PDB file of C-alpha atoms and ligand atoms in Angstrom:
ATOM      1  CA  MET M   1      30.764   7.429  -4.794  1.00 70.00           C
ATOM      2  CA  PRO M   2      27.734   5.973  -6.632  1.00 78.00           C
ATOM      3  CA  GLU M   3      24.401   6.163  -4.896  1.00 80.00           C
ATOM      4  CA  PRO M   4      23.573   2.954  -2.995  1.00 87.00           C
ATOM      5  CA  LEU M   5      20.925   0.787  -4.674  1.00 89.00           C
ATOM      6  CA  TRP M   6      18.377   1.056  -1.861  1.00 85.00           C
ATOM      7  CA  LYS M   7      18.606   4.823  -2.057  1.00 88.00           C
ATOM      8  CA  SER M   8      18.023   5.055  -5.823  1.00 92.00           C
ATOM      9  CA  ARG M   9      15.108   2.619  -5.452  1.00 93.00           C
ATOM     10  CA  GLN M  10      13.604   4.748  -2.711  1.00 92.00           C
ATOM     11  CA  VAL M  11      13.984   7.853  -4.874  1.00 95.00           C
ATOM     12  CA  ALA M  12      12.215   6.114  -7.794  1.00 96.00           C
ATOM     13  CA  ARG M  13       9.337   4.919  -5.573  1.00 96.00           C
ATOM     14  CA  ASN M  14       8.892   8.373  -4.060  1.00 96.00           C
ATOM     15  CA  ALA M  15       8.903   9.940  -7.527  1.00 98.00           C
ATOM     16  CA  ALA M  16       6.209   7.473  -8.658  1.00 98.00           C
ATOM     17  CA  LEU M  17       4.087   8.305  -5.624  1.00 98.00           C
ATOM     18  CA  ALA M  18       4.511  12.051  -6.257  1.00 98.00           C
ATOM     19  CA  LYS M  19       3.470  11.521  -9.898  1.00 98.00           C
ATOM     20  CA  GLY M  20       0.244   9.823  -8.718  1.00 98.00           C
ATOM     21  CA  GLU M  21      -0.494  12.762  -6.403  1.00 98.00           C
ATOM     22  CA  GLU M  22       0.175  15.203  -9.242  1.00 98.00           C
ATOM     23  CA  ILE M  23      -2.247  13.403 -11.593  1.00 98.00           C
ATOM     24  CA  ALA M  24      -4.970  13.436  -8.882  1.00 98.00           C
ATOM     25  CA  LYS M  25      -4.465  17.165  -8.412  1.00 97.00           C
ATOM     26  CA  MET M  26      -4.317  17.953 -12.137  1.00 97.00           C
ATOM     27  CA  SER M  27      -7.523  15.948 -12.640  1.00 97.00           C
ATOM     28  CA  GLY M  28      -9.243  18.287 -10.198  1.00 96.00           C
ATOM     29  CA  PHE M  29      -9.959  15.949  -7.271  1.00 96.00           C
ATOM     30  CA  ALA M  30     -10.548  18.247  -4.286  1.00 96.00           C
ATOM     31  CA  THR M  31     -12.029  15.538  -2.043  1.00 95.00           C
ATOM     32  CA  GLY M  32     -12.058  11.716  -1.883  1.00 92.00           C
ATOM     33  CA  PRO M  33     -12.646   9.306  -3.444  1.00 97.00           C
ATOM     34  CA  VAL M  34     -10.381   9.704  -6.461  1.00 98.00           C
ATOM     35  CA  ASP M  35     -11.838   7.776  -9.411  1.00 97.00           C
ATOM     36  CA  PRO M  36      -9.131   6.001 -11.469  1.00 98.00           C
ATOM     37  CA  PHE M  37     -11.710   4.982 -14.116  1.00 97.00           C
ATOM     38  CA  LYS M  38     -12.518   8.638 -14.732  1.00 97.00           C
ATOM     39  CA  ILE M  39      -8.822   9.434 -15.114  1.00 97.00           C
ATOM     40  CA  ALA M  40      -8.411   6.598 -17.647  1.00 97.00           C
ATOM     41  CA  GLU M  41     -11.439   7.858 -19.584  1.00 95.00           C
ATOM     42  CA  SER M  42     -10.131  11.418 -19.638  1.00 95.00           C
ATOM     43  CA  GLU M  43      -7.104  10.252 -21.664  1.00 94.00           C
ATOM     44  CA  CYS M  44      -9.051  10.884 -24.876  1.00 87.00           C
ATOM     45  CA  GLY M  45      -9.405   7.300 -26.032  1.00 91.00           C
ATOM     46  CA  GLN M  46      -5.732   6.485 -25.428  1.00 96.00           C
ATOM     47  CA  ILE M  47      -6.695   3.800 -22.902  1.00 97.00           C
ATOM     48  CA  HIS M  48      -9.246   1.066 -23.547  1.00 97.00           C
ATOM     49  CA  LEU M  49     -10.499  -0.541 -20.302  1.00 97.00           C
ATOM     50  CA  GLU M  50     -11.754  -4.090 -19.935  1.00 97.00           C
ATOM     51  CA  GLY M  51     -12.686  -5.917 -16.749  1.00 97.00           C
ATOM     52  CA  ASP M  52     -13.340  -9.632 -16.304  1.00 97.00           C
ATOM     53  CA  ASP M  53     -12.796 -12.452 -13.831  1.00 96.00           C
ATOM     54  CA  PHE M  54      -9.307 -13.766 -14.599  1.00 95.00           C
ATOM     55  CA  ARG M  55      -9.195 -15.879 -11.416  1.00 94.00           C
ATOM     56  CA  ASP M  56      -5.642 -15.837 -10.056  1.00 93.00           C
ATOM     57  CA  ALA M  57      -3.829 -15.245 -13.391  1.00 93.00           C
ATOM     58  CA  PHE M  58      -3.081 -11.582 -12.600  1.00 95.00           C
ATOM     59  CA  ASP M  59      -4.691  -8.526 -10.994  1.00 96.00           C
ATOM     60  CA  GLY M  60      -4.114  -6.275 -13.987  1.00 97.00           C
ATOM     61  CA  ARG M  61      -2.450  -6.163 -17.385  1.00 97.00           C
ATOM     62  CA  LEU M  62      -1.415  -3.266 -19.613  1.00 98.00           C
ATOM     63  CA  SER M  63      -0.306  -3.554 -23.222  1.00 97.00           C
ATOM     64  CA  TYR M  64       0.230  -1.293 -26.232  1.00 97.00           C
ATOM     65  CA  HIS M  65      -1.339  -1.845 -29.642  1.00 95.00           C
ATOM     66  CA  ASP M  66      -1.240   0.569 -32.585  1.00 92.00           C
ATOM     67  CA  GLY M  67      -1.130   3.785 -30.631  1.00 93.00           C
ATOM     68  CA  ARG M  68      -3.531   2.730 -27.858  1.00 96.00           C
ATOM     69  CA  PHE M  69      -3.200   1.046 -24.502  1.00 97.00           C
ATOM     70  CA  LEU M  70      -5.339  -1.882 -23.428  1.00 97.00           C
ATOM     71  CA  LEU M  71      -5.879  -1.942 -19.655  1.00 98.00           C
ATOM     72  CA  ILE M  72      -7.337  -5.206 -18.373  1.00 97.00           C
ATOM     73  CA  TYR M  73      -8.358  -5.551 -14.736  1.00 98.00           C
ATOM     74  CA  ASN M  74      -9.406  -8.592 -12.768  1.00 97.00           C
ATOM     75  CA  THR M  75     -12.885  -8.233 -11.272  1.00 97.00           C
ATOM     76  CA  ARG M  76     -12.697 -11.359  -9.130  1.00 95.00           C
ATOM     77  CA  TYR M  77     -12.413  -9.274  -5.936  1.00 94.00           C
ATOM     78  CA  ASN M  78     -15.877  -7.828  -6.588  1.00 93.00           C
ATOM     79  CA  VAL M  79     -17.397 -10.830  -4.814  1.00 89.00           C
ATOM     80  CA  TRP M  80     -16.235  -9.243  -1.531  1.00 90.00           C
ATOM     81  CA  ALA M  81     -18.176  -6.478   0.254  1.00 85.00           C
ATOM     82  CA  ARG M  82     -17.833  -3.082  -1.397  1.00 88.00           C
ATOM     83  CA  ASN M  83     -19.387   0.392  -1.329  1.00 87.00           C
ATOM     84  CA  GLY M  84     -19.167   1.397  -4.999  1.00 88.00           C
ATOM     85  CA  ALA M  85     -19.201  -0.273  -8.399  1.00 91.00           C
ATOM     86  CA  HIS M  86     -15.922  -2.081  -7.681  1.00 96.00           C
ATOM     87  CA  HIS M  87     -14.087  -3.516  -4.682  1.00 96.00           C
ATOM     88  CA  PRO M  88     -11.244  -1.217  -3.493  1.00 97.00           C
ATOM     89  CA  LYS M  89      -8.703  -3.806  -4.663  1.00 96.00           C
ATOM     90  CA  VAL M  90     -10.044  -3.473  -8.241  1.00 97.00           C
ATOM     91  CA  ARG M  91      -9.862   0.326  -8.036  1.00 98.00           C
ATOM     92  CA  PHE M  92      -6.290   0.008  -6.743  1.00 98.00           C
ATOM     93  CA  THR M  93      -5.427  -2.293  -9.648  1.00 98.00           C
ATOM     94  CA  VAL M  94      -6.714   0.217 -12.229  1.00 98.00           C
ATOM     95  CA  ALA M  95      -4.711   2.962 -10.470  1.00 98.00           C
ATOM     96  CA  HIS M  96      -1.623   0.694 -10.485  1.00 98.00           C
ATOM     97  CA  GLU M  97      -1.975   0.043 -14.229  1.00 98.00           C
ATOM     98  CA  LEU M  98      -2.319   3.797 -14.778  1.00 98.00           C
ATOM     99  CA  GLY M  99       1.098   4.017 -13.109  1.00 98.00           C
ATOM    100  CA  HIS M 100       2.560   1.902 -15.927  1.00 98.00           C
ATOM    101  CA  TYR M 101       0.923   4.337 -18.355  1.00 98.00           C
ATOM    102  CA  PHE M 102       1.854   7.646 -16.682  1.00 98.00           C
ATOM    103  CA  LEU M 103       5.391   6.787 -15.515  1.00 98.00           C
ATOM    104  CA  ASP M 104       7.703   7.582 -18.435  1.00 97.00           C
ATOM    105  CA  ARG M 105      10.030   4.597 -18.211  1.00 96.00           C
ATOM    106  CA  HIS M 106       7.144   2.155 -17.850  1.00 97.00           C
ATOM    107  CA  ARG M 107       5.346   3.608 -20.852  1.00 96.00           C
ATOM    108  CA  GLU M 108       8.563   3.529 -22.928  1.00 96.00           C
ATOM    109  CA  PHE M 109       8.976  -0.150 -22.074  1.00 95.00           C
ATOM    110  CA  LEU M 110       5.419  -0.907 -23.226  1.00 96.00           C
ATOM    111  CA  VAL M 111       5.714   1.070 -26.451  1.00 95.00           C
ATOM    112  CA  ASN M 112       9.245   0.043 -27.442  1.00 95.00           C
ATOM    113  CA  ARG M 113       9.246  -3.609 -26.417  1.00 92.00           C
ATOM    114  CA  ARG M 114       5.631  -4.325 -27.359  1.00 90.00           C
ATOM    115  CA  LEU M 115       5.393  -6.644 -24.371  1.00 92.00           C
ATOM    116  CA  PRO M 116       2.505  -6.471 -21.907  1.00 94.00           C
ATOM    117  CA  ILE M 117       3.093  -5.853 -18.200  1.00 95.00           C
ATOM    118  CA  GLU M 118       1.162  -8.250 -15.982  1.00 95.00           C
ATOM    119  CA  SER M 119       0.668  -7.167 -12.399  1.00 95.00           C
ATOM    120  CA  PHE M 120      -0.096  -8.349  -8.912  1.00 95.00           C
ATOM    121  CA  THR M 121      -1.072  -5.200  -7.092  1.00 94.00           C
ATOM    122  CA  GLU M 122      -1.479  -3.650  -3.650  1.00 93.00           C
ATOM    123  CA  PHE M 123       1.972  -4.428  -2.228  1.00 93.00           C
ATOM    124  CA  GLU M 124       1.935  -8.101  -3.305  1.00 89.00           C
ATOM    125  CA  SER M 125       4.998  -7.949  -5.519  1.00 91.00           C
ATOM    126  CA  GLN M 126       8.640  -7.372  -4.594  1.00 90.00           C
ATOM    127  CA  HIS M 127       9.658  -6.302  -8.116  1.00 94.00           C
ATOM    128  CA  GLU M 128      10.784  -2.685  -8.238  1.00 95.00           C
ATOM    129  CA  VAL M 129       8.652  -1.847 -11.282  1.00 96.00           C
ATOM    130  CA  GLU M 130       5.592  -3.164  -9.452  1.00 97.00           C
ATOM    131  CA  ARG M 131       6.479  -1.329  -6.249  1.00 96.00           C
ATOM    132  CA  GLN M 132       6.734   1.893  -8.254  1.00 97.00           C
ATOM    133  CA  ALA M 133       3.294   1.310  -9.790  1.00 98.00           C
ATOM    134  CA  ASP M 134       1.894   0.533  -6.304  1.00 98.00           C
ATOM    135  CA  GLY M 135       3.451   3.801  -5.098  1.00 98.00           C
ATOM    136  CA  PHE M 136       1.809   5.654  -7.987  1.00 98.00           C
ATOM    137  CA  ALA M 137      -1.564   4.075  -7.111  1.00 98.00           C
ATOM    138  CA  ALA M 138      -1.227   5.001  -3.422  1.00 98.00           C
ATOM    139  CA  GLY M 139      -0.385   8.594  -4.373  1.00 98.00           C
ATOM    140  CA  LEU M 140      -3.247   8.795  -6.892  1.00 98.00           C
ATOM    141  CA  LEU M 141      -5.991   7.323  -4.674  1.00 98.00           C
ATOM    142  CA  MET M 142      -4.744   8.857  -1.402  1.00 98.00           C
ATOM    143  CA  PRO M 143      -2.877  12.045  -2.334  1.00 98.00           C
ATOM    144  CA  GLY M 144      -1.078  13.645   0.605  1.00 98.00           C
ATOM    145  CA  TYR M 145      -2.799  16.986   0.053  1.00 97.00           C
ATOM    146  CA  LEU M 146      -6.181  15.344   0.776  1.00 98.00           C
ATOM    147  CA  VAL M 147      -5.231  12.569   3.215  1.00 98.00           C
ATOM    148  CA  SER M 148      -2.478  14.066   5.364  1.00 97.00           C
ATOM    149  CA  PRO M 149      -4.724  16.661   7.098  1.00 96.00           C
ATOM    150  CA  ILE M 150      -7.111  13.844   8.110  1.00 96.00           C
ATOM    151  CA  ILE M 151      -4.320  11.564   9.334  1.00 96.00           C
ATOM    152  CA  ASN M 152      -2.528  14.217  11.325  1.00 95.00           C
ATOM    153  CA  SER M 153      -5.610  15.666  12.982  1.00 93.00           C
ATOM    154  CA  ASP M 154      -5.717  12.429  14.985  1.00 80.00           C
ATOM    155  CA  ALA M 155      -2.905  11.979  17.515  1.00 81.00           C
ATOM    156  CA  GLU M 156      -4.478   8.792  18.880  1.00 84.00           C
ATOM    157  CA  ALA M 157      -5.427   6.989  15.702  1.00 86.00           C
ATOM    158  CA  THR M 158      -7.217   3.689  16.065  1.00 91.00           C
ATOM    159  CA  VAL M 159      -8.286   1.160  13.469  1.00 95.00           C
ATOM    160  CA  GLU M 160     -11.699   2.898  13.585  1.00 95.00           C
ATOM    161  CA  SER M 161     -10.123   6.195  12.426  1.00 95.00           C
ATOM    162  CA  ILE M 162      -8.393   4.346   9.584  1.00 97.00           C
ATOM    163  CA  LYS M 163     -11.628   2.589   8.566  1.00 96.00           C
ATOM    164  CA  LEU M 164     -13.441   5.932   8.321  1.00 96.00           C
ATOM    165  CA  ALA M 165     -10.689   7.372   6.125  1.00 97.00           C
ATOM    166  CA  ALA M 166     -10.611   4.203   3.964  1.00 97.00           C
ATOM    167  CA  ASP M 167     -14.380   4.538   3.397  1.00 96.00           C
ATOM    168  CA  ARG M 168     -14.065   8.207   2.561  1.00 97.00           C
ATOM    169  CA  PHE M 169     -11.504   7.439  -0.169  1.00 98.00           C
ATOM    170  CA  ASP M 170     -13.023   4.067  -1.177  1.00 97.00           C
ATOM    171  CA  VAL M 171      -9.724   2.268  -0.662  1.00 97.00           C
ATOM    172  CA  SER M 172      -9.014  -0.921   1.273  1.00 96.00           C
ATOM    173  CA  LEU M 173      -8.019  -0.874   4.924  1.00 95.00           C
ATOM    174  CA  THR M 174      -4.677  -2.299   3.798  1.00 96.00           C
ATOM    175  CA  SER M 175      -3.962   0.661   1.515  1.00 97.00           C
ATOM    176  CA  MET M 176      -5.128   3.315   3.970  1.00 98.00           C
ATOM    177  CA  MET M 177      -3.111   1.713   6.751  1.00 97.00           C
ATOM    178  CA  VAL M 178       0.021   1.871   4.577  1.00 97.00           C
ATOM    179  CA  ARG M 179      -0.631   5.513   3.745  1.00 97.00           C
ATOM    180  CA  TRP M 180      -1.253   6.224   7.437  1.00 97.00           C
ATOM    181  CA  ALA M 181       2.229   4.997   8.375  1.00 97.00           C
ATOM    182  CA  GLN M 182       3.759   6.948   5.459  1.00 96.00           C
ATOM    183  CA  LEU M 183       2.121  10.268   6.352  1.00 97.00           C
ATOM    184  CA  SER M 184       1.591  10.194  10.117  1.00 96.00           C
ATOM    185  CA  HIS M 185       3.641  12.512  12.310  1.00 94.00           C
ATOM    186  CA  PHE M 186       3.035  10.122  15.225  1.00 93.00           C
ATOM    187  CA  PRO M 187       4.791   6.817  16.020  1.00 94.00           C
ATOM    188  CA  CYS M 188       2.980   4.087  14.079  1.00 95.00           C
ATOM    189  CA  ALA M 189       3.676   1.252  11.649  1.00 97.00           C
ATOM    190  CA  THR M 190       1.707  -1.091   9.388  1.00 98.00           C
ATOM    191  CA  LEU M 191       2.800  -4.669   8.701  1.00 98.00           C
ATOM    192  CA  CYS M 192       1.427  -7.466   6.560  1.00 97.00           C
ATOM    193  CA  ILE M 193       1.755 -11.044   7.808  1.00 97.00           C
ATOM    194  CA  ARG M 194       1.517 -14.052   5.515  1.00 96.00           C
ATOM    195  CA  ASP M 195       2.143 -17.653   6.523  1.00 94.00           C
ATOM    196  CA  ALA M 196       2.981 -16.364  10.026  1.00 96.00           C
ATOM    197  CA  ARG M 197       5.867 -14.278   8.655  1.00 97.00           C
ATOM    198  CA  ILE M 198       6.271 -10.555   8.142  1.00 97.00           C
ATOM    199  CA  GLN M 199       5.872  -9.999   4.395  1.00 96.00           C
ATOM    200  CA  TRP M 200       6.246  -6.216   4.299  1.00 95.00           C
ATOM    201  CA  GLY M 201       5.795  -3.132   6.440  1.00 96.00           C
ATOM    202  CA  PHE M 202       5.840   0.655   6.514  1.00 96.00           C
ATOM    203  CA  VAL M 203       7.132   2.727   9.432  1.00 96.00           C
ATOM    204  CA  SER M 204       6.286   6.359  10.291  1.00 96.00           C
ATOM    205  CA  ASP M 205       8.936   9.072  10.511  1.00 94.00           C
ATOM    206  CA  ALA M 206       8.379   9.354  14.270  1.00 92.00           C
ATOM    207  CA  PHE M 207       9.607   5.761  14.733  1.00 92.00           C
ATOM    208  CA  ARG M 208      12.381   6.175  12.179  1.00 92.00           C
ATOM    209  CA  SER M 209      13.806   9.257  13.851  1.00 90.00           C
ATOM    210  CA  CYS M 210      14.174   7.207  17.055  1.00 87.00           C
ATOM    211  CA  GLY M 211      16.275   4.524  15.388  1.00 89.00           C
ATOM    212  CA  LEU M 212      13.440   2.092  14.572  1.00 91.00           C
ATOM    213  CA  TRP M 213      13.949   2.669  10.919  1.00 89.00           C
ATOM    214  CA  LYS M 214      12.238  -0.151   9.055  1.00 93.00           C
ATOM    215  CA  ALA M 215       9.955  -3.162   9.320  1.00 96.00           C
ATOM    216  CA  LYS M 216      11.496  -6.595   9.672  1.00 96.00           C
ATOM    217  CA  ARG M 217      10.957  -8.876   6.688  1.00 95.00           C
ATOM    218  CA  ALA M 218      10.624 -12.620   6.184  1.00 94.00           C
ATOM    219  CA  VAL M 219      10.872 -13.390   9.896  1.00 96.00           C
ATOM    220  CA  ALA M 220       8.301 -15.351  11.885  1.00 97.00           C
ATOM    221  CA  ILE M 221       6.067 -13.250  14.119  1.00 96.00           C
ATOM    222  CA  SER M 222       7.209 -13.527  17.711  1.00 94.00           C
ATOM    223  CA  GLY M 223       4.788 -11.576  19.903  1.00 94.00           C
ATOM    224  CA  TRP M 224       2.576 -13.772  22.075  1.00 96.00           C
ATOM    225  CA  ASP M 225      -0.647 -11.791  21.498  1.00 98.00           C
ATOM    226  CA  ALA M 226      -0.119 -11.618  17.733  1.00 98.00           C
ATOM    227  CA  ARG M 227       0.539 -15.349  17.512  1.00 97.00           C
ATOM    228  CA  ALA M 228      -2.551 -16.103  19.586  1.00 98.00           C
ATOM    229  CA  PHE M 229      -4.697 -13.978  17.240  1.00 98.00           C
ATOM    230  CA  LEU M 230      -3.335 -15.711  14.147  1.00 98.00           C
ATOM    231  CA  ALA M 231      -3.723 -19.172  15.669  1.00 97.00           C
ATOM    232  CA  GLU M 232      -7.512 -18.699  15.939  1.00 97.00           C
ATOM    233  CA  ASP M 233      -7.697 -18.975  12.128  1.00 96.00           C
ATOM    234  CA  SER M 234      -4.334 -18.940  10.379  1.00 95.00           C
ATOM    235  CA  SER M 235      -6.009 -19.001   6.920  1.00 96.00           C
ATOM    236  CA  CYS M 236      -7.450 -15.478   7.566  1.00 96.00           C
ATOM    237  CA  GLY M 237     -10.544 -16.711   5.726  1.00 95.00           C
ATOM    238  CA  THR M 238     -12.989 -14.440   7.566  1.00 95.00           C
ATOM    239  CA  PHE M 239     -12.716 -10.830   8.693  1.00 95.00           C
ATOM    240  CA  ARG M 240     -11.637 -10.644  12.343  1.00 97.00           C
ATOM    241  CA  GLU M 241     -10.214  -7.994  14.595  1.00 98.00           C
ATOM    242  CA  GLY M 242      -8.182  -8.160  17.761  1.00 98.00           C
ATOM    243  CA  SER M 243      -5.622  -6.311  19.799  1.00 98.00           C
ATOM    244  CA  GLY M 244      -2.697  -6.876  22.105  1.00 98.00           C
ATOM    245  CA  THR M 245       0.619  -5.474  23.253  1.00 97.00           C
ATOM    246  CA  GLY M 246       4.250  -6.225  22.555  1.00 96.00           C
ATOM    247  CA  TRP M 247       7.636  -4.722  21.900  1.00 95.00           C
ATOM    248  CA  ALA M 248       8.644  -2.598  18.921  1.00 94.00           C
ATOM    249  CA  ALA M 249      11.615  -4.944  18.453  1.00 94.00           C
ATOM    250  CA  ASP M 250       9.179  -7.796  17.656  1.00 95.00           C
ATOM    251  CA  TRP M 251       8.365  -5.986  14.414  1.00 97.00           C
ATOM    252  CA  LEU M 252      10.911  -3.305  13.625  1.00 96.00           C
ATOM    253  CA  GLU M 253      14.618  -3.253  12.911  1.00 95.00           C
ATOM    254  CA  GLY M 254      16.897  -0.738  14.508  1.00 90.00           C
ATOM    255  CA  GLU M 255      18.634   0.243  17.658  1.00 80.00           C
ATOM    256  CA  SER M 256      16.711   1.482  20.624  1.00 76.00           C
ATOM    257  CA  ASP M 257      15.908   0.489  24.169  1.00 79.00           C
ATOM    258  CA  PRO M 258      12.724  -1.582  24.519  1.00 87.00           C
ATOM    259  CA  VAL M 259       9.626   0.358  23.449  1.00 91.00           C
ATOM    260  CA  ASP M 260       6.121  -0.839  24.393  1.00 93.00           C
ATOM    261  CA  VAL M 261       3.695  -0.961  21.488  1.00 95.00           C
ATOM    262  CA  GLN M 262      -0.074  -1.298  21.204  1.00 96.00           C
ATOM    263  CA  GLU M 263      -0.996  -3.767  18.469  1.00 98.00           C
ATOM    264  CA  SER M 264      -4.219  -3.957  16.451  1.00 98.00           C
ATOM    265  CA  TYR M 265      -4.744  -7.092  14.363  1.00 98.00           C
ATOM    266  CA  LEU M 266      -6.972  -7.600  11.344  1.00 98.00           C
ATOM    267  CA  ALA M 267      -7.575 -10.744   9.312  1.00 98.00           C
ATOM    268  CA  ILE M 268      -8.245  -9.706   5.692  1.00 96.00           C
ATOM    269  CA  PRO M 269      -9.999 -12.495   3.762  1.00 94.00           C
ATOM    270  CA  TYR M 270      -9.675 -11.204   0.178  1.00 89.00           C
ATOM    271  CA  SER M 271      -5.880 -11.128   0.408  1.00 92.00           C
ATOM    272  CA  ARG M 272      -5.607 -13.930   3.004  1.00 94.00           C
ATOM    273  CA  CYS M 273      -3.263 -11.961   5.185  1.00 96.00           C
ATOM    274  CA  MET M 274      -3.109 -10.507   8.663  1.00 98.00           C
ATOM    275  CA  LEU M 275      -2.479  -6.793   9.099  1.00 98.00           C
ATOM    276  CA  VAL M 276      -0.875  -5.344  12.195  1.00 98.00           C
ATOM    277  CA  PHE M 277      -1.094  -1.668  13.108  1.00 97.00           C
ATOM    278  CA  LEU M 278       1.390  -0.610  15.794  1.00 96.00           C
ATOM    279  CA  THR M 279       1.354   2.540  17.853  1.00 95.00           C
ATOM    280  CA  ALA M 280       3.549   3.768  20.696  1.00 94.00           C
ATOM    281  CA  GLU M 281       3.200   6.576  23.200  1.00 90.00           C
ATOM    282  CA  GLU M 282       5.154   9.589  22.040  1.00 84.00           C
ATOM    283  CA  SER M 283       6.484   9.930  25.589  1.00 82.00           C
ATOM    284  CA  ALA M 284       7.998   6.418  25.331  1.00 78.00           C
ATOM    285  CA  LEU M 285      10.125   7.657  22.438  1.00 79.00           C
ATOM    286  CA  ALA M 286      10.820  11.146  23.757  1.00 65.00           C
ATOM    287  CA  LYS M 287      14.045  10.241  25.513  1.00 60.00           C
ATOM    288  CA  TYR M 288      15.613   8.945  22.292  1.00 59.00           C
ATOM    289  CA  ARG M 289      14.863  12.225  20.595  1.00 56.00           C
ATOM    290  CA  GLU M 290      16.639  14.086  23.358  1.00 51.00           C
ATOM    291  CA  ASP M 291      19.610  11.803  22.811  1.00 52.00           C
ATOM    292  CA  ASP M 292      19.680  12.915  19.173  1.00 49.00           C
ATOM    293  CA  ASP M 293      20.088  16.578  20.082  1.00 45.00           C
TER     294      ASP M 293
HETATM  295 ZN1   ZN Q   1       2.221  -3.680 -12.490  1.00 79.24          ZN
END
């Protein structure tokens, strides 16, 4: 029987993420932040970098010309608060474009077809090629070997813990929150809300193993607290934080009895979206695990 499509896509995304982690390790990064500009520069002149404000045309663009790659990144996000030379979104974009360079099939496409790849980065795009490059960027900037020990030393992670880790790796809260759900051994999930609907989400293994196996998509948010937070400013034009409670079934697909969740909300102005970070008590899930045995 051929492999189902979702499975082969998952395998490709995981491979891209692992490739990003491998490049971070091979480049000698033993602590955060990982610098994607340095990695581009260490390619011995193979990659020429150029940044400018391209408004909303694209976040990044990679093309191949006469044996060299031209990597263009959009600096428009640098108007938002940042710690280093560039906003974390710009760093993520450069890492994403490096994915198109380091992933074999992406590079072959660029070299053989002589067509540029234009990107919207940081989980904005649904296209598989873009999701692979986002996976590469997440692995490069937040490799498991550096980030997982931090994430899993904290059984009761809060948004404050995630902010500290995001600062340490100079990545956005959005990216670190995604990585948190991917690597955490505890029940948690990260969701992105746009136009009052769930755009995407990532769920930790602890939720998945209890039957809550993935985030809902393209459905309107239903929890009362979450809707009240969004209603205060549905444009998400300024940074805001809030919290509330709800049910796992408001956000996640799967089969389980009702599970109470704690919800943290963030309005993220540069991407005009609302992030939700969910956690549950491990004890609330324990009985489902026993059922599995
Ligand atoms: Zn791309």
